Coordinates of C-alpha atoms and ligand atoms in Angstrom, one line a residue:
M143 CA 103.1 360.8 288.6
S144 CA 99.6 360.5 287.5
T145 CA 97.3 363.0 285.7
V146 CA 94.1 364.3 286.5
A147 CA 92.4 366.4 284.0
S148 CA 90.1 369.3 285.7
I149 CA 87.7 371.0 283.3
S150 CA 85.5 374.1 284.3
C151 CA 82.1 373.6 283.9
S152 CA 79.4 375.5 285.9
K153 CA 75.9 374.0 285.0
Y154 CA 74.3 371.3 283.1
E155 CA 73.6 372.6 279.7
E156 CA 74.6 369.8 277.2
E157 CA 76.4 371.9 274.9
L158 CA 79.1 372.7 277.9
V159 CA 79.3 369.3 279.5
I160 CA 79.9 368.0 276.1
K161 CA 82.3 370.0 275.7
A162 CA 84.1 369.3 278.9
V163 CA 83.8 365.7 279.0
K164 CA 85.6 365.9 275.3
R165 CA 88.4 368.5 276.9
A166 CA 89.0 366.6 279.9
V167 CA 89.6 363.1 278.0
S168 CA 91.7 364.6 275.7
E169 CA 94.0 366.7 278.1
L170 CA 94.3 362.8 278.9
G171 CA 95.1 362.0 275.3
G172 CA 91.9 360.8 273.8
L173 CA 90.0 357.5 274.2
S174 CA 91.7 356.3 271.1
Q175 CA 94.3 355.4 273.1
W176 CA 92.6 352.7 274.8
I177 CA 90.0 351.7 273.1
D178 CA 89.3 350.1 269.7
E179 CA 86.5 349.6 267.3
G180 CA 83.6 347.2 268.2
D181 CA 85.3 346.8 272.0
R182 CA 82.4 346.7 274.6
V183 CA 82.5 349.5 277.2
L184 CA 81.0 349.3 280.5
I185 CA 79.7 352.6 281.8
K186 CA 79.1 352.6 285.6
P187 CA 77.2 355.7 286.7
N188 CA 76.6 356.2 290.2
L189 CA 72.7 355.9 290.8
L190 CA 72.8 355.2 294.7
S191 CA 68.7 355.2 295.0
P192 CA 65.8 356.8 292.8
K193 CA 66.4 360.6 292.9
A194 CA 66.0 363.5 290.6
P195 CA 69.3 364.9 289.1
E196 CA 68.8 368.2 290.8
Q197 CA 69.2 366.3 294.1
A198 CA 72.6 365.8 293.0
V199 CA 72.8 362.4 294.6
T200 CA 73.2 360.6 291.4
T201 CA 75.5 361.1 288.1
H202 CA 73.6 363.7 286.0
P203 CA 72.4 362.4 282.8
L204 CA 74.0 364.8 280.7
V205 CA 77.4 363.3 281.9
L206 CA 76.3 360.2 281.0
K207 CA 75.0 361.5 277.5
A208 CA 78.4 363.0 276.8
T209 CA 80.4 359.8 277.5
I210 CA 78.3 357.5 275.5
Q211 CA 79.0 360.0 273.3
L212 CA 82.9 360.0 273.1
V213 CA 82.8 356.1 273.5
K214 CA 80.6 356.0 270.3
E215 CA 82.8 358.7 268.4
V216 CA 85.9 355.8 268.4
G217 CA 83.5 353.4 267.3
A218 CA 83.4 351.5 270.3
I219 CA 79.8 349.8 271.4
P220 CA 78.8 351.7 275.0
I221 CA 76.6 349.5 277.5
V222 CA 75.3 351.2 281.1
G223 CA 75.2 349.1 284.3
E224 CA 74.7 349.8 287.8
S225 CA 73.1 347.9 290.6
S226 CA 72.0 350.8 293.4
G227 CA 71.6 350.6 296.9
G228 CA 69.3 348.7 299.2
F229 CA 67.3 345.7 297.5
L230 CA 63.9 344.8 297.7
A231 CA 63.0 341.1 296.5
E232 CA 59.4 342.3 294.6
E233 CA 60.4 345.3 292.7
S234 CA 63.9 346.3 291.6
L235 CA 64.9 349.6 293.4
T236 CA 67.6 350.1 290.5
A237 CA 65.2 349.7 287.7
K238 CA 63.4 352.6 289.7
A239 CA 66.6 354.2 289.8
F240 CA 67.3 354.2 286.2
D241 CA 64.0 355.9 285.6
K242 CA 64.4 358.5 288.0
T243 CA 67.9 359.5 287.6
G244 CA 67.2 360.3 283.8
T245 CA 69.7 357.2 282.5
Q246 CA 66.6 355.4 281.1
T247 CA 65.7 358.7 278.9
V248 CA 69.4 359.1 277.9
C249 CA 70.0 355.1 277.1
E250 CA 66.8 355.1 274.7
E251 CA 67.5 358.2 273.3
M252 CA 71.0 357.2 272.0
N253 CA 70.1 353.5 271.4
V254 CA 72.4 351.8 274.3
E255 CA 71.7 348.7 276.0
M256 CA 71.0 349.7 280.0
I257 CA 72.0 346.3 282.7
N258 CA 70.2 345.9 285.7
F259 CA 73.1 344.0 287.7
D260 CA 70.8 343.0 290.2
R261 CA 69.2 340.8 287.3
V262 CA 71.8 339.4 285.5
E263 CA 73.8 335.9 285.9
T264 CA 77.2 336.2 288.2
E265 CA 80.4 334.6 288.0
V266 CA 82.7 333.6 291.1
V267 CA 85.9 335.7 290.8
A268 CA 88.8 335.1 293.3
N269 CA 89.4 338.3 295.6
S270 CA 93.0 338.9 295.8
G271 CA 92.7 340.9 299.0
S272 CA 92.2 339.5 302.4
T273 CA 88.1 340.5 303.5
V274 CA 86.3 337.9 301.5
A275 CA 87.4 334.6 299.6
E276 CA 85.4 335.7 296.3
F277 CA 83.3 338.1 295.0
N278 CA 80.1 337.3 292.6
L279 CA 80.1 339.7 289.9
P280 CA 77.8 340.4 286.8
L281 CA 79.1 338.9 283.9
P282 CA 78.8 342.2 282.2
V283 CA 81.4 343.6 284.2
L284 CA 83.7 340.5 283.2
D285 CA 83.1 340.6 279.6
A286 CA 84.0 344.3 278.9
D287 CA 86.7 345.3 277.2
F288 CA 87.1 348.4 279.1
I289 CA 85.4 350.0 282.2
I290 CA 84.7 353.7 282.6
S291 CA 83.8 354.7 286.3
L292 CA 81.5 357.8 286.0
P293 CA 80.9 358.8 289.6
K294 CA 79.4 361.8 291.3
M295 CA 81.4 363.8 293.6
K296 CA 80.5 363.5 297.2
T297 CA 81.0 363.1 300.7
H298 CA 79.9 360.0 302.7
S299 CA 79.1 359.9 306.2
L300 CA 80.6 356.0 306.6
T301 CA 83.4 356.2 304.2
L302 CA 84.1 360.2 304.0
F303 CA 84.1 360.5 300.3
T304 CA 82.6 358.5 297.6
G305 CA 84.0 359.1 294.4
A306 CA 85.3 356.7 291.3
V307 CA 86.7 354.1 293.5
K308 CA 83.6 353.5 295.6
N309 CA 81.3 354.1 293.1
L310 CA 82.8 350.3 291.8
Y311 CA 80.9 348.7 295.1
G312 CA 77.7 349.0 292.9
V313 CA 78.8 346.3 290.7
I314 CA 77.5 344.0 293.2
P315 CA 74.9 342.5 293.1
G316 CA 72.1 343.9 295.6
L317 CA 71.7 341.6 298.3
K318 CA 75.6 340.9 298.4
K319 CA 76.1 344.5 299.1
M320 CA 74.0 344.4 302.4
E321 CA 75.6 341.2 303.5
Y322 CA 79.0 343.3 303.2
H323 CA 77.7 346.2 305.3
R324 CA 76.7 343.5 307.6
Q325 CA 79.8 341.3 308.0
F326 CA 82.3 344.1 308.1
P327 CA 80.6 347.2 309.8
N328 CA 84.1 348.7 311.0
P329 CA 84.3 351.7 308.5
N330 CA 87.9 350.8 308.2
N331 CA 87.3 347.0 307.7
F332 CA 84.1 348.3 305.3
A333 CA 87.0 350.6 303.2
E334 CA 89.5 347.5 302.9
V335 CA 86.3 345.6 300.9
I336 CA 85.7 348.8 298.5
V337 CA 89.4 348.4 297.7
D338 CA 89.0 344.7 297.2
I339 CA 86.3 345.2 294.6
F340 CA 88.5 348.1 292.8
A341 CA 91.1 346.0 292.7
T342 CA 89.1 343.0 291.4
V343 CA 87.3 344.7 288.9
G344 CA 90.1 347.3 288.0
A345 CA 88.3 350.3 285.9
D346 CA 90.1 351.6 283.3
L347 CA 89.0 355.4 283.6
A348 CA 87.0 358.1 285.5
I349 CA 85.0 360.7 284.4
M350 CA 83.5 362.5 287.5
D351 CA 80.4 364.6 287.6
G352 CA 81.9 367.6 290.1
I353 CA 79.6 370.5 288.4
I354 CA 77.3 370.4 291.3
G355 CA 78.8 367.8 294.0
L356 CA 77.2 366.9 297.5
A357 CA 78.7 368.3 300.7
G358 CA 77.4 367.6 304.1
D359 CA 75.8 364.3 305.4
G360 CA 76.3 362.4 302.1
P361 CA 75.9 360.5 300.0
G362 CA 72.0 360.5 300.1
S363 CA 69.3 363.4 300.6
S364 CA 71.1 364.8 304.0
G365 CA 73.9 365.7 301.9
V366 CA 73.7 369.5 300.7
P367 CA 74.2 370.4 296.7
C368 CA 77.5 372.2 296.4
A369 CA 78.3 374.0 292.8
V370 CA 82.1 373.2 292.6
G371 CA 81.8 373.7 288.6
T372 CA 84.2 370.7 287.2
I373 CA 84.3 367.5 285.5
L374 CA 87.4 365.1 286.4
A375 CA 88.8 362.3 284.3
S376 CA 91.8 360.1 284.6
D377 CA 93.0 356.8 284.2
D378 CA 94.4 356.6 287.7
L379 CA 91.0 356.6 289.8
V380 CA 92.5 356.9 293.0
A381 CA 94.3 360.0 291.4
L382 CA 91.5 361.6 290.4
D383 CA 89.3 360.8 293.9
T384 CA 92.2 362.3 295.6
V385 CA 91.7 365.6 293.5
A386 CA 87.9 365.6 294.3
A387 CA 88.2 364.9 297.7
N388 CA 90.8 367.9 298.3
Y389 CA 88.2 370.1 296.5
L390 CA 85.6 369.1 298.7
G391 CA 88.0 370.2 301.9
Y392 CA 89.7 366.5 302.8
K393 CA 93.6 366.8 303.2
D394 CA 95.8 364.2 301.9
K395 CA 96.0 360.8 303.6
Q396 CA 92.1 361.8 305.3
V397 CA 90.1 359.5 303.2
Q398 CA 91.1 355.7 304.1
I399 CA 89.7 354.0 300.7
L400 CA 92.4 356.3 299.2
N401 CA 95.1 355.2 301.5
L402 CA 94.5 351.8 301.2
A403 CA 94.6 352.1 297.8
A404 CA 97.8 353.9 297.2
K405 CA 99.2 351.5 299.8
R406 CA 98.6 348.6 297.5
G407 CA 99.9 350.5 294.1
L408 CA 96.6 350.9 292.5
G409 CA 97.2 354.6 292.2
K410 CA 98.2 357.8 293.9
A411 CA 96.3 359.3 296.6
S412 CA 98.9 362.2 297.7
L413 CA 98.4 365.6 295.8
R414 CA 102.3 365.7 295.2
M415 CA 102.2 362.5 293.1
I416 CA 99.6 364.2 290.7
E417 CA 99.5 366.6 287.8
I418 CA 96.4 368.4 287.5
K419 CA 95.7 369.8 283.8
G420 CA 92.8 372.1 282.4
D421 CA 91.4 375.2 283.6
F422 CA 89.9 374.6 286.7
E423 CA 90.6 376.5 289.7
Q424 CA 90.3 374.9 292.6
P425 CA 87.5 376.9 294.9
D426 CA 87.6 377.8 298.2
Y427 CA 86.7 374.5 299.6
R428 CA 86.0 375.9 303.2
R429 CA 82.6 376.8 302.2
Y430 CA 81.6 373.3 302.1
D431 CA 80.4 371.2 304.8
L432 CA 82.2 368.1 305.3
P433 CA 80.2 364.9 307.0
S434 CA 79.5 365.3 310.8
N435 CA 82.0 362.2 311.0
A436 CA 84.8 363.5 309.4
F437 CA 86.3 364.9 312.1
L438 CA 86.8 361.6 313.7
S439 CA 89.3 361.1 310.9
H440 CA 91.8 363.1 312.6
L441 CA 92.2 361.0 315.3
P442 CA 95.2 358.5 315.7
N443 CA 94.3 355.1 314.7
F444 CA 93.9 353.6 318.3
L445 CA 91.5 356.0 319.3
L446 CA 89.3 356.2 316.0
K447 CA 87.5 352.6 316.0
P448 CA 86.3 353.0 319.7
F449 CA 85.2 356.7 318.8
L450 CA 83.6 355.7 315.7
E451 CA 81.7 352.9 317.0
L452 CA 80.3 355.6 319.8
M453 CA 79.8 358.9 318.0
M454 CA 78.9 358.3 314.3
S455 CA 75.8 360.2 313.7
K456 CA 72.6 358.1 314.1
P457 CA 70.0 357.2 311.7
I458 CA 66.5 358.3 312.8
I459 CA 63.3 357.9 310.9
N460 CA 61.7 361.5 310.6
Q461 CA 57.9 360.4 311.5
K462 CA 56.2 364.0 309.9
N463 CA 57.9 362.7 306.1
C464 CA 57.5 359.1 306.7
T465 CA 54.9 357.3 304.7
H466 CA 55.5 354.1 306.1
C467 CA 56.4 352.3 302.7
R468 CA 58.6 350.1 304.6
T469 CA 61.5 350.1 302.0
C470 CA 64.4 350.9 304.7
L471 CA 62.6 347.9 306.7
K472 CA 63.1 345.8 304.1
S473 CA 66.9 346.9 302.5
C474 CA 68.3 346.9 306.4
P475 CA 71.3 344.5 306.6
Q476 CA 70.7 344.5 310.3
L477 CA 66.7 344.2 310.5
V478 CA 67.0 346.3 313.0
I479 CA 64.1 348.9 311.9
E480 CA 60.9 347.8 313.7
E481 CA 57.3 348.7 313.2
I482 CA 55.4 349.8 316.3
D483 CA 52.2 349.2 316.3
Q484 CA 50.2 350.6 319.0
G485 CA 46.9 350.7 317.4
E486 CA 46.2 354.2 316.2
D487 CA 50.2 354.7 316.3
Y488 CA 51.8 353.0 313.7
H489 CA 55.4 354.1 312.9
L490 CA 58.7 352.5 312.5
E491 CA 61.8 352.9 314.7
I492 CA 65.5 352.1 314.4
D493 CA 66.7 350.2 317.2
Q494 CA 69.9 351.9 317.6
E495 CA 71.7 349.2 319.8
G496 CA 72.1 346.9 316.5
C497 CA 72.1 349.6 313.9
I498 CA 75.8 349.4 312.4
K499 CA 75.4 353.2 311.0
C500 CA 75.6 351.7 307.5
L501 CA 73.2 354.4 306.2
C502 CA 71.3 351.9 304.0
C503 CA 68.0 352.8 305.2
Q504 CA 68.8 356.7 304.2
E505 CA 70.2 355.8 300.9
V506 CA 67.1 353.9 299.8
C507 CA 64.1 356.2 301.5
P508 CA 62.5 357.7 298.9
Y509 CA 60.9 360.4 300.9
D510 CA 64.1 361.7 302.6
A511 CA 62.6 360.5 306.0
V512 CA 65.9 359.4 307.7
D513 CA 67.9 361.9 309.5
L514 CA 71.0 361.9 310.7
K515 CA 71.5 362.8 314.4
E516 CA 75.1 363.9 315.0
H517 CA 76.9 362.9 318.7
L518 CA 76.4 366.1 320.9
L519 CA 80.3 366.2 321.6
I520 CA 80.9 366.2 318.1
K521 CA 78.5 368.8 317.6
L522 CA 80.0 371.0 320.2
I523 CA 83.7 370.0 319.1
R524 CA 83.1 371.1 315.6
Q525 CA 81.1 374.3 316.5
L526 CA 84.5 375.1 319.0
S527 CA 86.9 374.4 315.5
Ligands
SF4_688 S1 61.6 356.1 306.3 FE1 61.5 356.2 304.5 S2 61.8 354.1 303.6 FE2 61.6 353.8 305.7 S3 59.2 353.4 305.7 FE3 59.6 355.6 305.9 S4 59.3 356.8 304.0 FE4 59.4 354.5 303.9
SF4_689 S1 69.2 350.8 310.5 FE1 71.3 351.4 310.8 S2 71.7 349.0 310.5 FE2 69.9 349.3 309.4 S3 70.4 350.2 307.4 FE3 69.7 352.0 308.8 S4 72.3 352.4 309.4 FE4 72.3 350.6 308.3

């Protein structure tokens, strides 16, 4: 049996958030059972892209602040690290994300070191799983005595859900993340990479920002903010994600990452095996929209692969919003975003033939100019169901 604490917190007010985070961790027995004075504690928020906190795409800075405070209270040394989605050689999207999400302000205010994983030394670590032979992990990740995953509760158009486990994909420095998308375009295979990273990094605790989560076609700006109203904590990251995915409307076994992780003994992915502590009542989850691709996960496995490839929602550049900044073009792992230059008419287009629907373009677009176009058949089925 695993334990997940779920504490009510209705809004981003400093006092309320600090109280909720503190209570969630104390329901588990308190931080001091795991952390000693002087330990280096790496906190890994989800800073997917440079978005303001109210867009509900990234971990809210107040949840980070509350976690830093807890770590300091036990006399340990908090550090904050991330590698955001996308990668540009000439400018760091991670540095922009630190700034725009409010993370930098909190770290400066609390005198906490902030580490951009795109810009630090890495070490090769063998992968115990089957996807790739090894991972290049940033030294601060390997040197940490304790790792806290600090995710945002969100849906995800490719993996259906992103939480504590998938948040660890952001310890992989920028360019490599794009390579894995290219190497493992099938969502089920990509889920295996995520679980391999989780097994290799082995985070010790997760505290999830579910005060305002993201529903619909997350994890970027196509998602719809949803006020779930809870802070979750657990030392079983798979169990925490299972509870959070359930709050958003998923059923047990619907999220492949969690199934794979449970199969490998990395945590519990069944609500029957999880004790939920705290004062939070499960909301009426039916009011939240799941990603348009979520319906496909109900299909049996032999149908899933061809259906996913054929019917996943397509990224389309919204020409009205696009400023031609070319960030998406430089971040596309397949190099299928084309510049169409016909004199006065210059615009960008996605060549759907080579697109693997990884949605990196949507994640990195600073102007919310990449829309998702749902397949007509899926739209029809969703309307009828
Ligand atoms: S779609 Fe977004 S990222 Fe791409 S060029 Fe347009 S504004 Fe820039
Ligand atoms: S165009 Fe396709 S392959 Fe390229 S980043 Fe976007 S979703 Fe991924």
